[in-house]
Amino acid sequence: MRKCFLILLFLLIVVNSYAQDDRRQIFNLLEEQRQAWNQGNLEGYMQGYWQSDSLLFVGKSGPRYGWKNTLDNYKRGYPDKETMGILTFDIREVRMMGNGYAFVLGAWHLKRKNDEPAGFFTLFLRKIRGSWKIIADHSS
C-alpha cells in the first residue's frame, strides 16, 4: 500500500511539473507578443498564432479565419506604432485542458496618446510541434 502511495505521489509531482512548465511557456509566449506589439512589430506579434487558414479570430466584426487574414486585419486597424500604443495584459487564468491544449482568460489595455482602450480576451492554445500557439482568439 505504501509503495502504491509513493508511486502515485511521484506521478502527481511529475504531472504537476509538466503543467507548470507549460504555464510558464504560455506566459512567455504572451510576453513575447506584448513586447513585439510595443515595438510596433505586428509580424512578430503574430508569431504567437497558429500559421494556418484554420486560425479563428473573433472580434467586434465577428469571426474571421486564417493567419494572413488576421495579420491583414491588424495592419488595417493598427497602421502605425502610434495607433498600436503600449499594450499590457492582465492574465486572469491559465487552465490546462489536457492533451496539449490550454485556455487563457485575460484583459488587455492600450495606452495611446489620445485614449486608452481596454477589453478582455479568451484564447485557446494548442501545443504544436513542441511550441504553444494560439489557435482561437476572442477579443472584445
PDB file of C-alpha atoms in Angstrom:
ATOM      1  CA  MET A   1       0.000   0.000   0.000  1.00  0.00           C
ATOM      2  CA  ARG A   2       2.785   2.421   0.918  1.00  0.00           C
ATOM      3  CA  LYS A   3       4.570   1.621  -2.370  1.00  0.00           C
ATOM      4  CA  CYS A   4       1.407   2.450  -4.374  1.00  0.00           C
ATOM      5  CA  PHE A   5       1.046   5.723  -2.485  1.00  0.00           C
ATOM      6  CA  LEU A   6       4.659   6.700  -3.231  1.00  0.00           C
ATOM      7  CA  ILE A   7       4.251   5.847  -6.924  1.00  0.00           C
ATOM      8  CA  LEU A   8       1.044   7.889  -7.105  1.00  0.00           C
ATOM      9  CA  LEU A   9       2.703  10.817  -5.314  1.00  0.00           C
ATOM     10  CA  PHE A  10       5.649  10.664  -7.717  1.00  0.00           C
ATOM     11  CA  LEU A  11       3.330  10.662 -10.742  1.00  0.00           C
ATOM     12  CA  LEU A  12       1.394  13.651  -9.390  1.00  0.00           C
ATOM     13  CA  ILE A  13       4.634  15.575  -8.890  1.00  0.00           C
ATOM     14  CA  VAL A  14       5.783  14.772 -12.441  1.00  0.00           C
ATOM     15  CA  VAL A  15       2.437  15.754 -13.988  1.00  0.00           C
ATOM     16  CA  ASN A  16       2.348  18.978 -11.962  1.00  0.00           C
ATOM     17  CA  SER A  17       5.868  19.933 -13.049  1.00  0.00           C
ATOM     18  CA  TYR A  18       4.885  19.470 -16.726  1.00  0.00           C
ATOM     19  CA  ALA A  19       1.792  21.624 -16.199  1.00  0.00           C
ATOM     20  CA  GLN A  20       3.881  24.350 -14.517  1.00  0.00           C
ATOM     21  CA  ASP A  21       6.374  24.267 -17.410  1.00  0.00           C
ATOM     22  CA  ASP A  22       3.514  24.567 -19.928  1.00  0.00           C
ATOM     23  CA  ARG A  23       2.061  27.533 -17.999  1.00  0.00           C
ATOM     24  CA  ARG A  24       5.474  29.214 -17.990  1.00  0.00           C
ATOM     25  CA  GLN A  25       5.792  28.664 -21.754  1.00  0.00           C
ATOM     26  CA  ILE A  26       2.335  30.190 -22.311  1.00  0.00           C
ATOM     27  CA  PHE A  27       3.189  33.236 -20.174  1.00  0.00           C
ATOM     28  CA  ASN A  28       6.453  33.591 -22.132  1.00  0.00           C
ATOM     29  CA  LEU A  29       4.559  33.432 -25.448  1.00  0.00           C
ATOM     30  CA  LEU A  30       2.183  36.194 -24.328  1.00  0.00           C
ATOM     31  CA  GLU A  31       5.081  38.299 -23.067  1.00  0.00           C
ATOM     32  CA  GLU A  32       6.889  37.914 -26.409  1.00  0.00           C
ATOM     33  CA  GLN A  33       3.717  39.035 -28.161  1.00  0.00           C
ATOM     34  CA  ARG A  34       3.373  42.044 -25.863  1.00  0.00           C
ATOM     35  CA  GLN A  35       6.968  43.090 -26.483  1.00  0.00           C
ATOM     36  CA  ALA A  36       6.621  42.719 -30.258  1.00  0.00           C
ATOM     37  CA  TRP A  37       3.425  44.802 -30.188  1.00  0.00           C
ATOM     38  CA  ASN A  38       5.075  47.539 -28.148  1.00  0.00           C
ATOM     39  CA  GLN A  39       7.924  47.648 -30.678  1.00  0.00           C
ATOM     40  CA  GLY A  40       5.381  48.175 -33.484  1.00  0.00           C
ATOM     41  CA  ASN A  41       6.144  44.700 -34.887  1.00  0.00           C
ATOM     42  CA  LEU A  42       2.849  43.124 -35.972  1.00  0.00           C
ATOM     43  CA  GLU A  43       4.592  40.243 -37.770  1.00  0.00           C
ATOM     44  CA  GLY A  44       6.465  39.448 -34.538  1.00  0.00           C
ATOM     45  CA  TYR A  45       3.233  39.695 -32.564  1.00  0.00           C
ATOM     46  CA  MET A  46       1.585  37.234 -34.942  1.00  0.00           C
ATOM     47  CA  GLN A  47       4.265  34.583 -34.277  1.00  0.00           C
ATOM     48  CA  GLY A  48       2.207  33.566 -31.238  1.00  0.00           C
ATOM     49  CA  TYR A  49      -0.635  32.499 -33.517  1.00  0.00           C
ATOM     50  CA  TRP A  50      -1.024  29.246 -35.418  1.00  0.00           C
ATOM     51  CA  GLN A  51       0.019  29.916 -39.008  1.00  0.00           C
ATOM     52  CA  SER A  52      -2.976  28.205 -40.561  1.00  0.00           C
ATOM     53  CA  ASP A  53      -6.064  29.055 -42.563  1.00  0.00           C
ATOM     54  CA  SER A  54      -7.972  27.475 -39.659  1.00  0.00           C
ATOM     55  CA  LEU A  55      -6.840  30.059 -37.092  1.00  0.00           C
ATOM     56  CA  LEU A  56     -10.012  31.608 -35.629  1.00  0.00           C
ATOM     57  CA  PHE A  57     -10.146  35.245 -34.520  1.00  0.00           C
ATOM     58  CA  VAL A  58     -13.383  36.665 -33.161  1.00  0.00           C
ATOM     59  CA  GLY A  59     -13.603  40.420 -32.659  1.00  0.00           C
ATOM     60  CA  LYS A  60     -16.267  43.112 -32.903  1.00  0.00           C
ATOM     61  CA  SER A  61     -16.824  42.297 -36.610  1.00  0.00           C
ATOM     62  CA  GLY A  62     -17.474  38.634 -35.902  1.00  0.00           C
ATOM     63  CA  PRO A  63     -15.455  35.516 -36.686  1.00  0.00           C
ATOM     64  CA  ARG A  64     -12.617  35.588 -39.191  1.00  0.00           C
ATOM     65  CA  TYR A  65     -10.399  32.699 -40.232  1.00  0.00           C
ATOM     66  CA  GLY A  66      -6.781  32.492 -41.239  1.00  0.00           C
ATOM     67  CA  TRP A  67      -3.399  33.710 -40.041  1.00  0.00           C
ATOM     68  CA  LYS A  68      -2.877  36.011 -43.033  1.00  0.00           C
ATOM     69  CA  ASN A  69      -6.402  37.464 -42.713  1.00  0.00           C
ATOM     70  CA  THR A  70      -5.771  38.147 -39.026  1.00  0.00           C
ATOM     71  CA  LEU A  71      -2.469  39.867 -39.786  1.00  0.00           C
ATOM     72  CA  ASP A  72      -4.104  41.946 -42.538  1.00  0.00           C
ATOM     73  CA  ASN A  73      -6.909  42.977 -40.153  1.00  0.00           C
ATOM     74  CA  TYR A  74      -4.362  44.038 -37.540  1.00  0.00           C
ATOM     75  CA  LYS A  75      -2.479  46.056 -40.162  1.00  0.00           C
ATOM     76  CA  ARG A  76      -5.694  47.848 -41.188  1.00  0.00           C
ATOM     77  CA  GLY A  77      -6.704  48.548 -37.590  1.00  0.00           C
ATOM     78  CA  TYR A  78      -3.232  49.483 -36.375  1.00  0.00           C
ATOM     79  CA  PRO A  79      -1.363  51.006 -39.337  1.00  0.00           C
ATOM     80  CA  ASP A  80       1.481  52.508 -37.278  1.00  0.00           C
ATOM     81  CA  LYS A  81       3.187  52.398 -33.896  1.00  0.00           C
ATOM     82  CA  GLU A  82       1.207  55.388 -32.621  1.00  0.00           C
ATOM     83  CA  THR A  83      -2.165  53.662 -33.186  1.00  0.00           C
ATOM     84  CA  MET A  84      -0.760  50.468 -31.637  1.00  0.00           C
ATOM     85  CA  GLY A  85       0.155  52.276 -28.410  1.00  0.00           C
ATOM     86  CA  ILE A  86       1.600  50.448 -25.424  1.00  0.00           C
ATOM     87  CA  LEU A  87      -0.039  47.096 -24.687  1.00  0.00           C
ATOM     88  CA  THR A  88      -0.361  45.499 -21.267  1.00  0.00           C
ATOM     89  CA  PHE A  89      -2.024  42.232 -20.303  1.00  0.00           C
ATOM     90  CA  ASP A  90      -3.627  41.085 -17.078  1.00  0.00           C
ATOM     91  CA  ILE A  91      -3.729  37.298 -17.289  1.00  0.00           C
ATOM     92  CA  ARG A  92      -6.615  36.174 -15.071  1.00  0.00           C
ATOM     93  CA  GLU A  93      -6.478  32.426 -15.662  1.00  0.00           C
ATOM     94  CA  VAL A  94      -4.478  29.775 -17.478  1.00  0.00           C
ATOM     95  CA  ARG A  95      -6.323  26.475 -17.486  1.00  0.00           C
ATOM     96  CA  MET A  96      -4.574  23.396 -18.813  1.00  0.00           C
ATOM     97  CA  MET A  97      -7.102  21.343 -20.773  1.00  0.00           C
ATOM     98  CA  GLY A  98      -5.036  18.172 -21.209  1.00  0.00           C
ATOM     99  CA  ASN A  99      -3.619  16.571 -24.348  1.00  0.00           C
ATOM    100  CA  GLY A 100      -1.685  19.688 -25.343  1.00  0.00           C
ATOM    101  CA  TYR A 101      -4.487  22.262 -25.067  1.00  0.00           C
ATOM    102  CA  ALA A 102      -4.883  25.293 -22.816  1.00  0.00           C
ATOM    103  CA  PHE A 103      -7.383  28.077 -22.187  1.00  0.00           C
ATOM    104  CA  VAL A 104      -6.381  31.618 -21.207  1.00  0.00           C
ATOM    105  CA  LEU A 105      -8.600  34.392 -19.872  1.00  0.00           C
ATOM    106  CA  GLY A 106      -7.186  37.880 -19.665  1.00  0.00           C
ATOM    107  CA  ALA A 107      -7.650  41.605 -20.011  1.00  0.00           C
ATOM    108  CA  TRP A 108      -5.831  43.928 -22.403  1.00  0.00           C
ATOM    109  CA  HIS A 109      -5.133  47.627 -22.187  1.00  0.00           C
ATOM    110  CA  LEU A 110      -3.666  50.034 -24.731  1.00  0.00           C
ATOM    111  CA  LYS A 111      -2.158  53.327 -23.666  1.00  0.00           C
ATOM    112  CA  ARG A 112      -2.126  55.760 -26.569  1.00  0.00           C
ATOM    113  CA  LYS A 113      -1.653  59.495 -26.929  1.00  0.00           C
ATOM    114  CA  ASN A 114      -5.377  60.341 -27.033  1.00  0.00           C
ATOM    115  CA  ASP A 115      -7.145  57.336 -25.498  1.00  0.00           C
ATOM    116  CA  GLU A 116      -6.823  54.141 -23.516  1.00  0.00           C
ATOM    117  CA  PRO A 117      -8.992  51.370 -24.979  1.00  0.00           C
ATOM    118  CA  ALA A 118      -9.279  48.159 -22.986  1.00  0.00           C
ATOM    119  CA  GLY A 119     -11.134  44.878 -23.056  1.00  0.00           C
ATOM    120  CA  PHE A 120     -10.973  41.168 -22.434  1.00  0.00           C
ATOM    121  CA  PHE A 121      -9.813  38.130 -24.362  1.00  0.00           C
ATOM    122  CA  THR A 122     -10.088  34.382 -24.273  1.00  0.00           C
ATOM    123  CA  LEU A 123      -7.504  32.265 -26.027  1.00  0.00           C
ATOM    124  CA  PHE A 124      -7.496  28.604 -26.912  1.00  0.00           C
ATOM    125  CA  LEU A 125      -3.958  27.305 -27.369  1.00  0.00           C
ATOM    126  CA  ARG A 126      -2.536  24.084 -28.698  1.00  0.00           C
ATOM    127  CA  LYS A 127       0.963  22.686 -28.358  1.00  0.00           C
ATOM    128  CA  ILE A 128       2.118  22.158 -31.940  1.00  0.00           C
ATOM    129  CA  ARG A 129       5.487  20.541 -32.603  1.00  0.00           C
ATOM    130  CA  GLY A 130       6.594  21.388 -29.072  1.00  0.00           C
ATOM    131  CA  SER A 131       5.510  25.061 -29.122  1.00  0.00           C
ATOM    132  CA  TRP A 132       2.350  26.661 -27.785  1.00  0.00           C
ATOM    133  CA  LYS A 133       0.317  28.518 -30.419  1.00  0.00           C
ATOM    134  CA  ILE A 134      -2.956  30.431 -30.213  1.00  0.00           C
ATOM    135  CA  ILE A 135      -5.496  28.585 -32.367  1.00  0.00           C
ATOM    136  CA  ALA A 136      -8.540  30.695 -31.397  1.00  0.00           C
ATOM    137  CA  ASP A 137      -8.751  34.249 -30.035  1.00  0.00           C
ATOM    138  CA  HIS A 138     -11.898  36.053 -28.943  1.00  0.00           C
ATOM    139  CA  SER A 139     -11.089  39.651 -28.067  1.00  0.00           C
ATOM    140  CA  SER A 140     -13.530  42.388 -27.133  1.00  0.00           C
TER     141      SER A 140
END
